[in-house]
């Protein structure tokens, strides 16, 4: 065993730490996904960009599901889903009033699932609706 100078006597501690680390890695693989950075509530201006960020402890997951008010989010020109290692991103470009609501990120692996959620509030803008629908319903 090669021990760097000044580290004599720490060899057993280093080996024990490595054993614990290997056990910890195995436990991580056999557990539900662990979220290190949860989604945060946001308030953005109409037309701006909103971004939800979720960071995981490990890349050992099978599926990521993003929802808005309970509906699965499909990637589009305005809704961008991306992943960089253990960081998951939902970017909403040109935010509209209809984008307000509850966003959830659910991560699943063989051992379970974990969810984090946040609310998006949009300031400004106008909600345009069909005047005929209004006239018929009144």
mmCIF file with all atom_site columns, C-alpha atoms in Angstrom:
data_model
loop_
_atom_site.group_PDB
_atom_site.id
_atom_site.type_symbol
_atom_site.label_atom_id
_atom_site.label_alt_id
_atom_site.label_comp_id
_atom_site.label_asym_id
_atom_site.label_entity_id
_atom_site.label_seq_id
_atom_site.pdbx_PDB_ins_code
_atom_site.Cartn_x
_atom_site.Cartn_y
_atom_site.Cartn_z
_atom_site.occupancy
_atom_site.B_iso_or_equiv
_atom_site.pdbx_formal_charge
_atom_site.auth_seq_id
_atom_site.auth_comp_id
_atom_site.auth_asym_id
_atom_site.auth_atom_id
_atom_site.pdbx_PDB_model_num
ATOM 1   C CA . UNK A 1 1   ? 0.000   0.000  0.000   1.00 0.00 ? 1   UNK A CA 1
ATOM 2   C CA . UNK A 1 2   ? 1.339   3.417  -0.941  1.00 0.00 ? 2   UNK A CA 1
ATOM 3   C CA . UNK A 1 3   ? 0.570   6.105  1.626   1.00 0.00 ? 3   UNK A CA 1
ATOM 4   C CA . UNK A 1 4   ? 1.254   9.775  0.795   1.00 0.00 ? 4   UNK A CA 1
ATOM 5   C CA . UNK A 1 5   ? 3.826   11.425 3.074   1.00 0.00 ? 5   UNK A CA 1
ATOM 6   C CA . UNK A 1 6   ? 2.236   12.910 6.169   1.00 0.00 ? 6   UNK A CA 1
ATOM 7   C CA . UNK A 1 7   ? -0.598  10.348 6.029   1.00 0.00 ? 7   UNK A CA 1
ATOM 8   C CA . UNK A 1 8   ? 1.092   7.473  7.885   1.00 0.00 ? 8   UNK A CA 1
ATOM 9   C CA . UNK A 1 9   ? -1.349  5.795  10.235  1.00 0.00 ? 9   UNK A CA 1
ATOM 10  C CA . UNK A 1 10  ? -4.398  6.775  8.179   1.00 0.00 ? 10  UNK A CA 1
ATOM 11  C CA . UNK A 1 11  ? -4.307  3.722  5.899   1.00 0.00 ? 11  UNK A CA 1
ATOM 12  C CA . UNK A 1 12  ? -6.910  1.735  7.856   1.00 0.00 ? 12  UNK A CA 1
ATOM 13  C CA . UNK A 1 13  ? -9.169  4.793  8.128   1.00 0.00 ? 13  UNK A CA 1
ATOM 14  C CA . UNK A 1 14  ? -8.994  5.337  4.384   1.00 0.00 ? 14  UNK A CA 1
ATOM 15  C CA . UNK A 1 15  ? -9.774  1.672  3.671   1.00 0.00 ? 15  UNK A CA 1
ATOM 16  C CA . UNK A 1 16  ? -12.715 1.706  6.122   1.00 0.00 ? 16  UNK A CA 1
ATOM 17  C CA . UNK A 1 17  ? -14.052 4.895  4.570   1.00 0.00 ? 17  UNK A CA 1
ATOM 18  C CA . UNK A 1 18  ? -13.843 3.309  1.139   1.00 0.00 ? 18  UNK A CA 1
ATOM 19  C CA . UNK A 1 19  ? -15.810 0.270  2.386   1.00 0.00 ? 19  UNK A CA 1
ATOM 20  C CA . UNK A 1 20  ? -18.497 2.523  3.836   1.00 0.00 ? 20  UNK A CA 1
ATOM 21  C CA . UNK A 1 21  ? -18.616 4.480  0.597   1.00 0.00 ? 21  UNK A CA 1
ATOM 22  C CA . UNK A 1 22  ? -19.100 1.299  -1.430  1.00 0.00 ? 22  UNK A CA 1
ATOM 23  C CA . UNK A 1 23  ? -21.908 0.238  0.922   1.00 0.00 ? 23  UNK A CA 1
ATOM 24  C CA . UNK A 1 24  ? -23.457 3.684  0.652   1.00 0.00 ? 24  UNK A CA 1
ATOM 25  C CA . UNK A 1 25  ? -23.371 3.490  -3.141  1.00 0.00 ? 25  UNK A CA 1
ATOM 26  C CA . UNK A 1 26  ? -25.098 0.097  -2.995  1.00 0.00 ? 26  UNK A CA 1
ATOM 27  C CA . UNK A 1 27  ? -27.774 1.514  -0.647  1.00 0.00 ? 27  UNK A CA 1
ATOM 28  C CA . UNK A 1 28  ? -28.336 4.432  -3.039  1.00 0.00 ? 28  UNK A CA 1
ATOM 29  C CA . UNK A 1 29  ? -28.917 1.989  -5.878  1.00 0.00 ? 29  UNK A CA 1
ATOM 30  C CA . UNK A 1 30  ? -31.438 0.050  -3.784  1.00 0.00 ? 30  UNK A CA 1
ATOM 31  C CA . UNK A 1 31  ? -33.494 3.061  -2.627  1.00 0.00 ? 31  UNK A CA 1
ATOM 32  C CA . UNK A 1 32  ? -36.093 5.389  -4.078  1.00 0.00 ? 32  UNK A CA 1
ATOM 33  C CA . UNK A 1 33  ? -34.604 8.406  -5.858  1.00 0.00 ? 33  UNK A CA 1
ATOM 34  C CA . UNK A 1 34  ? -33.361 11.087 -3.456  1.00 0.00 ? 34  UNK A CA 1
ATOM 35  C CA . UNK A 1 35  ? -33.918 14.734 -4.365  1.00 0.00 ? 35  UNK A CA 1
ATOM 36  C CA . UNK A 1 36  ? -31.158 17.094 -3.230  1.00 0.00 ? 36  UNK A CA 1
ATOM 37  C CA . UNK A 1 37  ? -32.622 20.291 -4.717  1.00 0.00 ? 37  UNK A CA 1
ATOM 38  C CA . UNK A 1 38  ? -36.417 20.520 -4.781  1.00 0.00 ? 38  UNK A CA 1
ATOM 39  C CA . UNK A 1 39  ? -38.526 22.670 -7.081  1.00 0.00 ? 39  UNK A CA 1
ATOM 40  C CA . UNK A 1 40  ? -39.166 26.190 -5.769  1.00 0.00 ? 40  UNK A CA 1
ATOM 41  C CA . UNK A 1 41  ? -42.241 28.394 -6.152  1.00 0.00 ? 41  UNK A CA 1
ATOM 42  C CA . UNK A 1 42  ? -41.721 31.146 -8.714  1.00 0.00 ? 42  UNK A CA 1
ATOM 43  C CA . UNK A 1 43  ? -43.348 34.384 -9.761  1.00 0.00 ? 43  UNK A CA 1
ATOM 44  C CA . UNK A 1 44  ? -42.479 35.581 -13.273 1.00 0.00 ? 44  UNK A CA 1
ATOM 45  C CA . UNK A 1 45  ? -43.755 38.297 -15.562 1.00 0.00 ? 45  UNK A CA 1
ATOM 46  C CA . UNK A 1 46  ? -45.977 37.513 -18.517 1.00 0.00 ? 46  UNK A CA 1
ATOM 47  C CA . UNK A 1 47  ? -43.766 36.761 -21.542 1.00 0.00 ? 47  UNK A CA 1
ATOM 48  C CA . UNK A 1 48  ? -40.640 36.004 -19.491 1.00 0.00 ? 48  UNK A CA 1
ATOM 49  C CA . UNK A 1 49  ? -38.950 32.622 -19.064 1.00 0.00 ? 49  UNK A CA 1
ATOM 50  C CA . UNK A 1 50  ? -39.463 30.371 -16.040 1.00 0.00 ? 50  UNK A CA 1
ATOM 51  C CA . UNK A 1 51  ? -37.167 27.501 -15.131 1.00 0.00 ? 51  UNK A CA 1
ATOM 52  C CA . UNK A 1 52  ? -37.757 24.720 -12.617 1.00 0.00 ? 52  UNK A CA 1
ATOM 53  C CA . UNK A 1 53  ? -34.662 22.845 -11.445 1.00 0.00 ? 53  UNK A CA 1
ATOM 54  C CA . UNK A 1 54  ? -34.517 19.516 -9.632  1.00 0.00 ? 54  UNK A CA 1
ATOM 55  C CA . UNK A 1 55  ? -31.203 17.932 -8.584  1.00 0.00 ? 55  UNK A CA 1
ATOM 56  C CA . UNK A 1 56  ? -30.922 14.262 -7.675  1.00 0.00 ? 56  UNK A CA 1
ATOM 57  C CA . UNK A 1 57  ? -28.412 12.378 -5.578  1.00 0.00 ? 57  UNK A CA 1
ATOM 58  C CA . UNK A 1 58  ? -27.855 9.764  -8.279  1.00 0.00 ? 58  UNK A CA 1
ATOM 59  C CA . UNK A 1 59  ? -28.477 9.102  -11.968 1.00 0.00 ? 59  UNK A CA 1
ATOM 60  C CA . UNK A 1 60  ? -30.004 5.707  -11.128 1.00 0.00 ? 60  UNK A CA 1
ATOM 61  C CA . UNK A 1 61  ? -33.591 6.308  -12.215 1.00 0.00 ? 61  UNK A CA 1
ATOM 62  C CA . UNK A 1 62  ? -35.827 4.937  -14.948 1.00 0.00 ? 62  UNK A CA 1
ATOM 63  C CA . UNK A 1 63  ? -38.353 7.660  -15.591 1.00 0.00 ? 63  UNK A CA 1
ATOM 64  C CA . UNK A 1 64  ? -38.925 11.366 -15.079 1.00 0.00 ? 64  UNK A CA 1
ATOM 65  C CA . UNK A 1 65  ? -42.456 12.735 -15.311 1.00 0.00 ? 65  UNK A CA 1
ATOM 66  C CA . UNK A 1 66  ? -43.172 16.476 -15.371 1.00 0.00 ? 66  UNK A CA 1
ATOM 67  C CA . UNK A 1 67  ? -46.790 17.568 -14.887 1.00 0.00 ? 67  UNK A CA 1
ATOM 68  C CA . UNK A 1 68  ? -48.673 20.867 -14.869 1.00 0.00 ? 68  UNK A CA 1
ATOM 69  C CA . UNK A 1 69  ? -51.912 20.854 -12.861 1.00 0.00 ? 69  UNK A CA 1
ATOM 70  C CA . UNK A 1 70  ? -51.930 17.051 -13.079 1.00 0.00 ? 70  UNK A CA 1
ATOM 71  C CA . UNK A 1 71  ? -51.423 16.840 -16.856 1.00 0.00 ? 71  UNK A CA 1
ATOM 72  C CA . UNK A 1 72  ? -48.260 15.364 -18.372 1.00 0.00 ? 72  UNK A CA 1
ATOM 73  C CA . UNK A 1 73  ? -46.067 18.044 -19.966 1.00 0.00 ? 73  UNK A CA 1
ATOM 74  C CA . UNK A 1 74  ? -45.123 17.366 -23.569 1.00 0.00 ? 74  UNK A CA 1
ATOM 75  C CA . UNK A 1 75  ? -42.051 19.064 -24.951 1.00 0.00 ? 75  UNK A CA 1
ATOM 76  C CA . UNK A 1 76  ? -42.860 21.887 -27.382 1.00 0.00 ? 76  UNK A CA 1
ATOM 77  C CA . UNK A 1 77  ? -41.429 25.171 -28.650 1.00 0.00 ? 77  UNK A CA 1
ATOM 78  C CA . UNK A 1 78  ? -42.263 26.784 -25.299 1.00 0.00 ? 78  UNK A CA 1
ATOM 79  C CA . UNK A 1 79  ? -41.846 23.808 -22.954 1.00 0.00 ? 79  UNK A CA 1
ATOM 80  C CA . UNK A 1 80  ? -38.304 22.425 -22.883 1.00 0.00 ? 80  UNK A CA 1
ATOM 81  C CA . UNK A 1 81  ? -37.351 19.350 -20.836 1.00 0.00 ? 81  UNK A CA 1
ATOM 82  C CA . UNK A 1 82  ? -33.673 18.631 -20.327 1.00 0.00 ? 82  UNK A CA 1
ATOM 83  C CA . UNK A 1 83  ? -31.225 16.705 -18.175 1.00 0.00 ? 83  UNK A CA 1
ATOM 84  C CA . UNK A 1 84  ? -27.579 17.366 -17.366 1.00 0.00 ? 84  UNK A CA 1
ATOM 85  C CA . UNK A 1 85  ? -26.311 14.461 -15.281 1.00 0.00 ? 85  UNK A CA 1
ATOM 86  C CA . UNK A 1 86  ? -28.340 14.478 -12.072 1.00 0.00 ? 86  UNK A CA 1
ATOM 87  C CA . UNK A 1 87  ? -29.937 17.876 -12.778 1.00 0.00 ? 87  UNK A CA 1
ATOM 88  C CA . UNK A 1 88  ? -33.402 17.929 -14.365 1.00 0.00 ? 88  UNK A CA 1
ATOM 89  C CA . UNK A 1 89  ? -34.750 21.120 -15.940 1.00 0.00 ? 89  UNK A CA 1
ATOM 90  C CA . UNK A 1 90  ? -38.118 22.347 -17.130 1.00 0.00 ? 90  UNK A CA 1
ATOM 91  C CA . UNK A 1 91  ? -37.872 25.624 -19.030 1.00 0.00 ? 91  UNK A CA 1
ATOM 92  C CA . UNK A 1 92  ? -41.017 27.530 -19.986 1.00 0.00 ? 92  UNK A CA 1
ATOM 93  C CA . UNK A 1 93  ? -40.359 30.153 -22.657 1.00 0.00 ? 93  UNK A CA 1
ATOM 94  C CA . UNK A 1 94  ? -42.690 33.128 -23.201 1.00 0.00 ? 94  UNK A CA 1
ATOM 95  C CA . UNK A 1 95  ? -44.743 32.377 -20.071 1.00 0.00 ? 95  UNK A CA 1
ATOM 96  C CA . UNK A 1 96  ? -48.504 32.843 -20.479 1.00 0.00 ? 96  UNK A CA 1
ATOM 97  C CA . UNK A 1 97  ? -51.259 33.146 -17.862 1.00 0.00 ? 97  UNK A CA 1
ATOM 98  C CA . UNK A 1 98  ? -52.378 29.602 -18.671 1.00 0.00 ? 98  UNK A CA 1
ATOM 99  C CA . UNK A 1 99  ? -48.940 28.395 -17.499 1.00 0.00 ? 99  UNK A CA 1
ATOM 100 C CA . UNK A 1 100 ? -49.808 29.323 -13.895 1.00 0.00 ? 100 UNK A CA 1
ATOM 101 C CA . UNK A 1 101 ? -50.377 26.467 -11.513 1.00 0.00 ? 101 UNK A CA 1
ATOM 102 C CA . UNK A 1 102 ? -48.794 23.485 -9.834  1.00 0.00 ? 102 UNK A CA 1
ATOM 103 C CA . UNK A 1 103 ? -45.749 21.839 -11.421 1.00 0.00 ? 103 UNK A CA 1
ATOM 104 C CA . UNK A 1 104 ? -44.524 18.430 -10.281 1.00 0.00 ? 104 UNK A CA 1
ATOM 105 C CA . UNK A 1 105 ? -41.419 16.451 -11.096 1.00 0.00 ? 105 UNK A CA 1
ATOM 106 C CA . UNK A 1 106 ? -41.732 12.742 -10.293 1.00 0.00 ? 106 UNK A CA 1
ATOM 107 C CA . UNK A 1 107 ? -38.673 10.508 -10.517 1.00 0.00 ? 107 UNK A CA 1
ATOM 108 C CA . UNK A 1 108 ? -39.075 6.719  -10.512 1.00 0.00 ? 108 UNK A CA 1
ATOM 109 C CA . UNK A 1 109 ? -36.687 3.797  -10.227 1.00 0.00 ? 109 UNK A CA 1
ATOM 110 C CA . UNK A 1 110 ? -37.106 0.074  -9.454  1.00 0.00 ? 110 UNK A CA 1
ATOM 111 C CA . UNK A 1 111 ? -37.415 0.817  -5.721  1.00 0.00 ? 111 UNK A CA 1
ATOM 112 C CA . UNK A 1 112 ? -40.019 3.572  -5.726  1.00 0.00 ? 112 UNK A CA 1
ATOM 113 C CA . UNK A 1 113 ? -40.685 7.148  -6.704  1.00 0.00 ? 113 UNK A CA 1
ATOM 114 C CA . UNK A 1 114 ? -40.157 10.622 -5.311  1.00 0.00 ? 114 UNK A CA 1
ATOM 115 C CA . UNK A 1 115 ? -41.976 13.831 -6.190  1.00 0.00 ? 115 UNK A CA 1
ATOM 116 C CA . UNK A 1 116 ? -41.218 17.500 -5.719  1.00 0.00 ? 116 UNK A CA 1
ATOM 117 C CA . UNK A 1 117 ? -43.645 20.304 -6.546  1.00 0.00 ? 117 UNK A CA 1
ATOM 118 C CA . UNK A 1 118 ? -43.845 24.080 -6.865  1.00 0.00 ? 118 UNK A CA 1
ATOM 119 C CA . UNK A 1 119 ? -46.296 26.768 -7.936  1.00 0.00 ? 119 UNK A CA 1
ATOM 120 C CA . UNK A 1 120 ? -45.781 29.138 -10.860 1.00 0.00 ? 120 UNK A CA 1
ATOM 121 C CA . UNK A 1 121 ? -47.473 32.544 -10.602 1.00 0.00 ? 121 UNK A CA 1
ATOM 122 C CA . UNK A 1 122 ? -47.589 34.837 -13.647 1.00 0.00 ? 122 UNK A CA 1
ATOM 123 C CA . UNK A 1 123 ? -47.818 38.612 -13.229 1.00 0.00 ? 123 UNK A CA 1
ATOM 124 C CA . UNK A 1 124 ? -49.393 40.849 -15.877 1.00 0.00 ? 124 UNK A CA 1
ATOM 125 C CA . UNK A 1 125 ? -50.826 39.851 -19.213 1.00 0.00 ? 125 UNK A CA 1
ATOM 126 C CA . UNK A 1 126 ? -54.412 39.347 -20.239 1.00 0.00 ? 126 UNK A CA 1
ATOM 127 C CA . UNK A 1 127 ? -56.433 36.183 -20.351 1.00 0.00 ? 127 UNK A CA 1
ATOM 128 C CA . UNK A 1 128 ? -58.123 36.045 -23.743 1.00 0.00 ? 128 UNK A CA 1
ATOM 129 C CA . UNK A 1 129 ? -61.185 33.851 -24.023 1.00 0.00 ? 129 UNK A CA 1
ATOM 130 C CA . UNK A 1 130 ? -63.835 33.184 -26.609 1.00 0.00 ? 130 UNK A CA 1
ATOM 131 C CA . UNK A 1 131 ? -66.567 35.846 -26.227 1.00 0.00 ? 131 UNK A CA 1
ATOM 132 C CA . UNK A 1 132 ? -69.119 33.474 -27.774 1.00 0.00 ? 132 UNK A CA 1
ATOM 133 C CA . UNK A 1 133 ? -68.534 30.953 -24.986 1.00 0.00 ? 133 UNK A CA 1
ATOM 134 C CA . UNK A 1 134 ? -69.162 33.704 -22.446 1.00 0.00 ? 134 UNK A CA 1
ATOM 135 C CA . UNK A 1 135 ? -72.353 34.906 -24.166 1.00 0.00 ? 135 UNK A CA 1
ATOM 136 C CA . UNK A 1 136 ? -73.750 31.384 -24.475 1.00 0.00 ? 136 UNK A CA 1
ATOM 137 C CA . UNK A 1 137 ? -73.074 30.526 -20.834 1.00 0.00 ? 137 UNK A CA 1
ATOM 138 C CA . UNK A 1 138 ? -74.736 33.691 -19.420 1.00 0.00 ? 138 UNK A CA 1
#
